[in-house]
Short mmCIF file of C-alpha atoms in Angstrom, two decimals:
data_model
loop_
_atom_site.label_atom_id
_atom_site.label_comp_id
_atom_site.label_asym_id
_atom_site.label_seq_id
_atom_site.Cartn_x
_atom_site.Cartn_y
_atom_site.Cartn_z
CA MET A 1 23.92 136.13 187.08
CA LYS A 2 25.99 135.35 184.05
CA GLU A 3 24.45 132.81 181.64
CA PHE A 4 26.72 130.12 180.20
CA CYS A 5 26.62 128.68 176.76
CA SER A 6 24.02 125.84 176.32
CA LEU A 7 26.40 123.73 174.28
CA CYS A 8 29.87 123.99 175.71
CA GLY A 9 28.86 125.02 179.23
CA ILE A 10 32.18 127.02 179.61
CA GLU A 11 31.90 130.34 177.84
CA PRO A 12 29.32 133.02 178.52
CA VAL A 13 26.41 133.38 176.13
CA SER A 14 27.12 135.88 173.25
CA GLU A 15 25.36 139.17 173.58
CA ASN A 16 23.59 138.75 170.27
CA SER A 17 22.88 135.11 170.45
CA GLY A 18 19.34 134.01 170.12
CA GLN A 19 20.20 130.40 170.76
CA GLY A 20 21.84 130.66 174.28
CA LEU A 21 25.32 130.03 172.67
CA CYS A 22 28.74 131.59 173.10
CA GLU A 23 30.32 133.14 170.06
CA VAL A 24 32.62 130.27 169.24
CA CYS A 25 29.82 127.63 169.48
CA GLU A 26 27.57 129.93 167.22
CA LEU A 27 30.41 129.96 164.78
CA ASN A 28 30.90 126.19 165.07
CA LEU A 29 27.19 125.64 164.15
CA PHE A 30 27.38 128.25 161.34
CA GLN A 31 30.24 126.37 159.78
CA ILE A 32 28.26 123.08 159.91
CA ASP A 33 25.18 124.64 158.37
CA GLN A 34 27.16 126.43 155.61
CA ILE A 35 28.88 123.26 154.60
CA LEU A 36 25.68 121.20 154.50
CA GLU A 37 23.91 123.94 152.78
CA ALA A 38 26.42 124.03 150.00
CA TYR A 39 25.81 120.35 149.38
CA MET A 40 22.01 120.83 149.53
CA LYS A 41 21.73 123.78 147.19
CA GLU A 42 24.59 123.32 144.71
CA ARG A 43 25.08 120.39 142.32
CA SER A 44 28.87 120.73 142.69
CA PRO A 45 29.87 122.59 145.95
CA PRO A 46 32.72 125.00 145.60
CA SER A 47 36.24 123.51 146.03
CA TRP A 48 37.03 125.35 149.28
CA ILE A 49 34.03 123.39 150.79
CA THR A 50 34.88 119.97 149.43
CA ASN A 51 38.50 120.60 150.51
CA ILE A 52 37.43 121.00 154.09
CA ALA A 53 35.25 117.97 153.84
CA TYR A 54 38.49 115.94 153.08
CA GLU A 55 40.10 117.34 156.18
CA LEU A 56 37.20 116.43 158.57
CA ASP A 57 36.92 112.69 157.80
CA PHE A 58 38.74 111.62 160.94
CA ILE A 59 36.82 113.18 163.78
CA TYR A 60 34.71 110.13 164.75
CA LYS A 61 37.34 107.51 164.04
CA ARG A 62 37.51 106.29 167.70
CA ASN A 63 34.00 107.02 168.76
CA LEU A 64 32.29 103.70 169.49
CA ARG A 65 28.92 105.44 169.85
CA THR A 66 28.88 106.49 166.30
CA ARG A 67 30.42 103.41 164.64
CA ALA A 68 26.99 102.09 163.50
CA TYR A 69 26.43 105.10 161.29
CA PHE A 70 29.73 104.67 159.56
CA ASN A 71 29.39 100.95 159.18
CA ALA A 72 25.92 101.49 157.53
CA ALA A 73 27.43 104.07 155.25
CA GLN A 74 30.14 101.82 154.20
CA GLU A 75 27.70 99.08 153.42
CA VAL A 76 25.40 101.20 151.15
CA ILE A 77 28.28 102.77 149.44
CA TYR A 78 29.88 99.51 148.63
CA ARG A 79 26.69 97.92 147.45
CA PHE A 80 25.95 100.83 145.06
CA SER A 81 29.50 101.52 143.72
CA VAL A 82 31.05 98.10 143.74
CA GLU A 83 28.25 95.57 143.60
CA LYS A 84 26.24 97.99 141.44
CA GLU A 85 22.87 97.34 143.08
CA PRO A 86 20.42 100.03 141.55
CA ASN A 87 18.30 99.98 144.81
CA PHE A 88 17.29 97.69 147.67
CA PRO A 89 14.52 97.47 150.28
CA LEU A 90 14.64 99.79 153.18
CA ASP A 91 14.86 96.89 155.70
CA ASN A 92 17.73 95.23 153.86
CA ILE A 93 20.72 97.29 155.22
CA LYS A 94 22.45 94.53 157.21
CA GLU A 95 24.54 96.94 159.33
CA ILE A 96 21.50 98.79 160.52
CA ASN A 97 19.78 95.49 161.27
CA GLN A 98 22.73 94.50 163.51
CA SER A 99 22.77 97.87 165.32
CA GLN A 100 20.96 98.73 168.58
CA ILE A 101 20.56 102.34 167.34
CA PRO A 102 16.98 102.74 165.98
CA ARG A 103 16.68 102.36 162.26
CA HIS A 104 15.13 105.82 161.57
CA LYS A 105 18.06 107.53 163.27
CA ILE A 106 20.68 105.89 161.04
CA LEU A 107 18.58 106.42 157.86
CA THR A 108 18.05 110.12 158.68
CA ILE A 109 21.84 110.71 159.08
CA LEU A 110 22.56 108.81 155.82
CA GLU A 111 20.00 110.97 154.02
CA ASN A 112 21.31 114.22 155.60
CA ALA A 113 24.87 113.27 154.36
CA TYR A 114 23.57 112.82 150.86
CA LEU A 115 24.52 109.09 150.85
CA ILE A 116 21.03 107.63 150.14
CA GLU A 117 17.62 108.75 149.01
CA ILE A 118 14.49 106.93 150.11
CA LYS A 119 11.46 106.48 147.78
CA ASP A 120 8.60 104.03 148.24
CA PHE A 121 10.38 102.16 151.01
CA ARG A 122 13.41 101.52 148.84
CA VAL A 123 16.92 102.97 149.18
CA TYR A 124 18.58 104.68 146.18
CA PRO A 125 22.00 106.29 145.87
CA GLY A 126 22.19 109.93 147.19
CA ALA A 127 24.07 112.74 145.46
CA LEU A 128 27.46 111.94 146.97
CA THR A 129 27.05 108.21 146.36
CA ARG A 130 26.26 108.95 142.72
CA LYS A 131 29.41 111.00 142.49
CA LEU A 132 31.43 107.91 143.61
CA GLN A 133 29.47 105.72 141.25
CA ASN A 134 30.20 108.00 138.27
CA ILE A 135 33.86 107.89 138.86
CA ARG A 136 33.83 104.19 139.37
CA TRP A 137 31.94 103.57 136.23
CA GLU A 138 34.53 105.66 134.26
CA GLY A 139 36.89 102.73 134.90
CA TYR A 140 38.88 103.98 137.87
CA ALA A 141 40.30 101.42 140.28
CA LEU A 142 39.48 101.67 143.88
CA ASN A 143 43.01 102.72 144.84
CA GLU A 144 43.09 105.62 142.29
CA THR A 145 43.17 109.19 143.55
CA GLN A 146 39.78 110.16 142.31
CA MET A 147 38.12 107.28 144.23
CA VAL A 148 40.20 107.83 147.38
CA LEU A 149 39.20 111.53 147.45
CA VAL A 150 35.46 110.88 147.00
CA ARG A 151 35.47 108.33 149.86
CA GLN A 152 37.27 110.80 152.01
CA GLU A 153 34.84 113.56 151.17
CA ILE A 154 31.96 111.17 151.97
CA LYS A 155 33.48 110.43 155.45
CA GLY A 156 33.87 114.12 155.99
CA ILE A 157 30.35 115.12 155.04
CA LEU A 158 28.94 112.16 157.00
CA SER A 159 30.90 113.49 160.04
CA ILE A 160 29.45 116.98 159.65
CA ALA A 161 25.92 115.73 159.10
CA LEU A 162 26.20 113.43 162.18
CA THR A 163 27.58 116.29 164.37
CA ARG A 164 24.57 118.46 163.42
CA ALA A 165 22.06 115.65 164.16
CA LEU A 166 23.55 114.74 167.46
CA ILE A 167 23.40 118.33 168.62
CA GLU A 168 19.79 118.69 167.40
CA THR A 169 18.48 115.49 168.96
CA LYS A 170 20.58 115.98 172.15
CA GLU A 171 21.51 112.29 172.04
CA PHE A 172 24.95 113.33 173.25
CA ILE A 173 27.30 116.25 172.68
CA PRO A 174 29.98 115.23 170.10
CA ARG A 175 32.78 117.04 172.02
CA GLU A 176 35.73 115.83 169.96
CA ALA A 177 34.08 116.97 166.66
CA LEU A 178 33.19 120.27 168.33
CA SER A 179 36.77 120.63 169.60
CA ILE A 180 38.04 120.52 165.99
CA LEU A 181 35.56 123.03 164.84
CA ASN A 182 36.40 125.12 167.87
CA LEU A 183 40.09 125.25 166.72
CA LEU A 184 38.90 126.61 163.36
CA SER A 185 36.43 129.08 164.75
CA GLN A 186 38.99 130.55 167.17
CA GLN A 187 41.36 131.05 164.31
CA MET A 188 38.77 133.05 162.43
CA LEU A 189 37.58 135.15 165.39
CA LYS A 190 41.01 136.05 166.75
CA ALA A 191 42.33 137.43 163.42
CA ASP A 192 41.33 140.96 162.40
CA GLY A 193 43.36 140.81 159.12
CA GLU A 194 45.04 137.86 157.47
CA ILE A 195 44.28 134.62 159.12
CA GLY A 196 47.36 133.21 160.95
CA ARG A 197 48.96 130.03 159.82
CA GLU A 198 49.76 128.78 163.31
CA ILE A 199 47.41 127.42 165.90
CA ARG A 200 49.51 127.96 169.05
CA THR A 201 49.40 125.55 171.93
CA TYR A 202 47.43 127.78 174.29
CA ARG A 203 44.66 128.04 171.63
CA GLN A 204 44.75 124.22 171.37
CA ARG A 205 44.20 124.00 175.14
CA ILE A 206 41.31 126.33 174.90
CA ALA A 207 39.71 124.41 172.02
CA PHE A 208 40.26 121.05 173.75
CA ALA A 209 39.04 122.13 177.22
CA ARG A 210 35.85 120.06 176.80
CA ILE A 211 37.63 116.72 176.18
CA THR A 212 40.12 114.65 178.17
CA PRO A 213 43.93 115.10 177.76
CA ARG A 214 44.05 111.68 176.14
CA GLN A 215 41.45 112.64 173.53
CA SER A 216 43.36 115.78 172.77
CA ARG A 217 46.57 113.86 172.22
CA PHE A 218 44.60 111.51 169.90
CA LEU A 219 43.21 114.36 167.81
CA ILE A 220 46.65 116.11 167.50
CA ARG A 221 48.32 112.76 166.47
CA GLU A 222 45.61 112.15 163.87
CA MET A 223 46.06 115.67 162.47
CA GLY A 224 49.80 115.10 162.42
CA GLY A 225 49.48 111.96 160.34
CA PHE A 226 50.16 109.45 163.14
CA GLY A 227 46.74 107.78 162.87
CA ASN A 228 45.75 104.65 160.95
CA ASN A 229 45.90 106.19 157.48
CA SER A 230 49.15 108.16 157.96
CA GLU A 231 47.68 111.30 156.31
CA VAL A 232 47.91 114.66 157.84
CA ARG A 233 44.65 116.45 158.40
CA ILE A 234 43.97 120.20 158.80
CA CYS A 235 47.71 120.91 159.50
CA LYS A 236 50.65 120.39 157.28
CA ASP A 237 53.06 120.33 160.14
CA ILE A 238 53.63 120.56 163.88
CA ASP A 239 56.50 122.65 164.87
CA ASP A 240 59.03 122.03 167.71
CA GLU A 241 56.82 124.07 170.18
CA GLY A 242 53.74 122.03 169.29
CA ASN A 243 52.05 124.63 167.16
CA LEU A 244 49.85 123.40 164.40
CA ILE A 245 50.84 124.76 161.01
CA LEU A 246 47.65 124.98 158.84
CA LYS A 247 47.39 123.77 155.20
CA ASP A 248 46.81 126.31 152.56
CA VAL A 249 43.44 124.81 151.77
CA VAL A 250 42.39 125.27 155.37
CA ILE A 251 43.52 128.93 155.41
CA ASP A 252 41.51 129.52 152.22
CA TYR A 253 38.42 127.86 153.87
CA LEU A 254 38.70 129.92 156.99
CA THR A 255 39.15 133.18 155.02
CA ARG A 256 35.99 132.48 152.95
CA MET A 257 34.00 131.22 155.91
CA ARG A 258 34.91 134.29 158.00
CA GLU A 259 33.65 136.53 155.34
CA ARG A 260 30.31 134.68 155.28
CA TRP A 261 30.21 135.09 159.03
CA ARG A 262 30.95 138.83 158.89
CA GLU A 263 28.25 139.22 156.20
CA ARG A 264 25.78 137.64 158.42
CA ASP A 265 26.71 140.03 161.17
CA ARG A 266 26.35 142.92 158.74
CA GLU A 267 22.87 141.77 157.74
CA ARG A 268 21.85 141.54 161.42
CA TYR A 269 23.07 145.12 161.94
CA ARG A 270 21.11 146.39 158.92
CA GLU A 271 17.96 144.79 160.32
#
């Protein structure tokens, strides 16, 4: 009997998967791990990684189940970068105290997103928060481009770290986030040569098969710049047929990530 992917439940398990995943879901997780690893290992991740972080800041915007994580993140970042607190007690994050989500879950996500570090029961700025602090202390106003980009990057990395944690803990499957990654994974897998600039409507339907039509429409509107912040994400345009036209930075990301994915496959073959 055919075995189906343990994550999406739709596609059959990939022949070489040791995790019970289909090829697309494997590539989704590979993307997540590669992005987080770049922040973990490198003091300054390559621009193609930070560029994609900017593009993924919207994927939990409407998700009420994850709002507590973002509220807590906003609080600690504000306290460190605007109020300039050097550190504060572990039990003194007000948004966590107001949340029904267990404290340790929120703190773990904030640590994994490089927003905080915990030492001796006190909270200190993490690597990404220090990046924001440094720009702030150089005299930049909150509305200047440098500050806006770092806040956007923080939301993107928090979204990626949260997606990974939700999958690992099996708290719930973050289907909207995975649908966006699915769009990117399909674009990598279906191109033998140069990665195409268009994500056609039928590919969108495949990627969004795990979420409702309303959720799909919301994500497409957000990508098209019709969300709260009026900024396009991932695509630079949507043509008359509904195809998404990808940004240059996204094409660059997909090209580089696909090469890493292929290198992983080559290493498996050599073994």
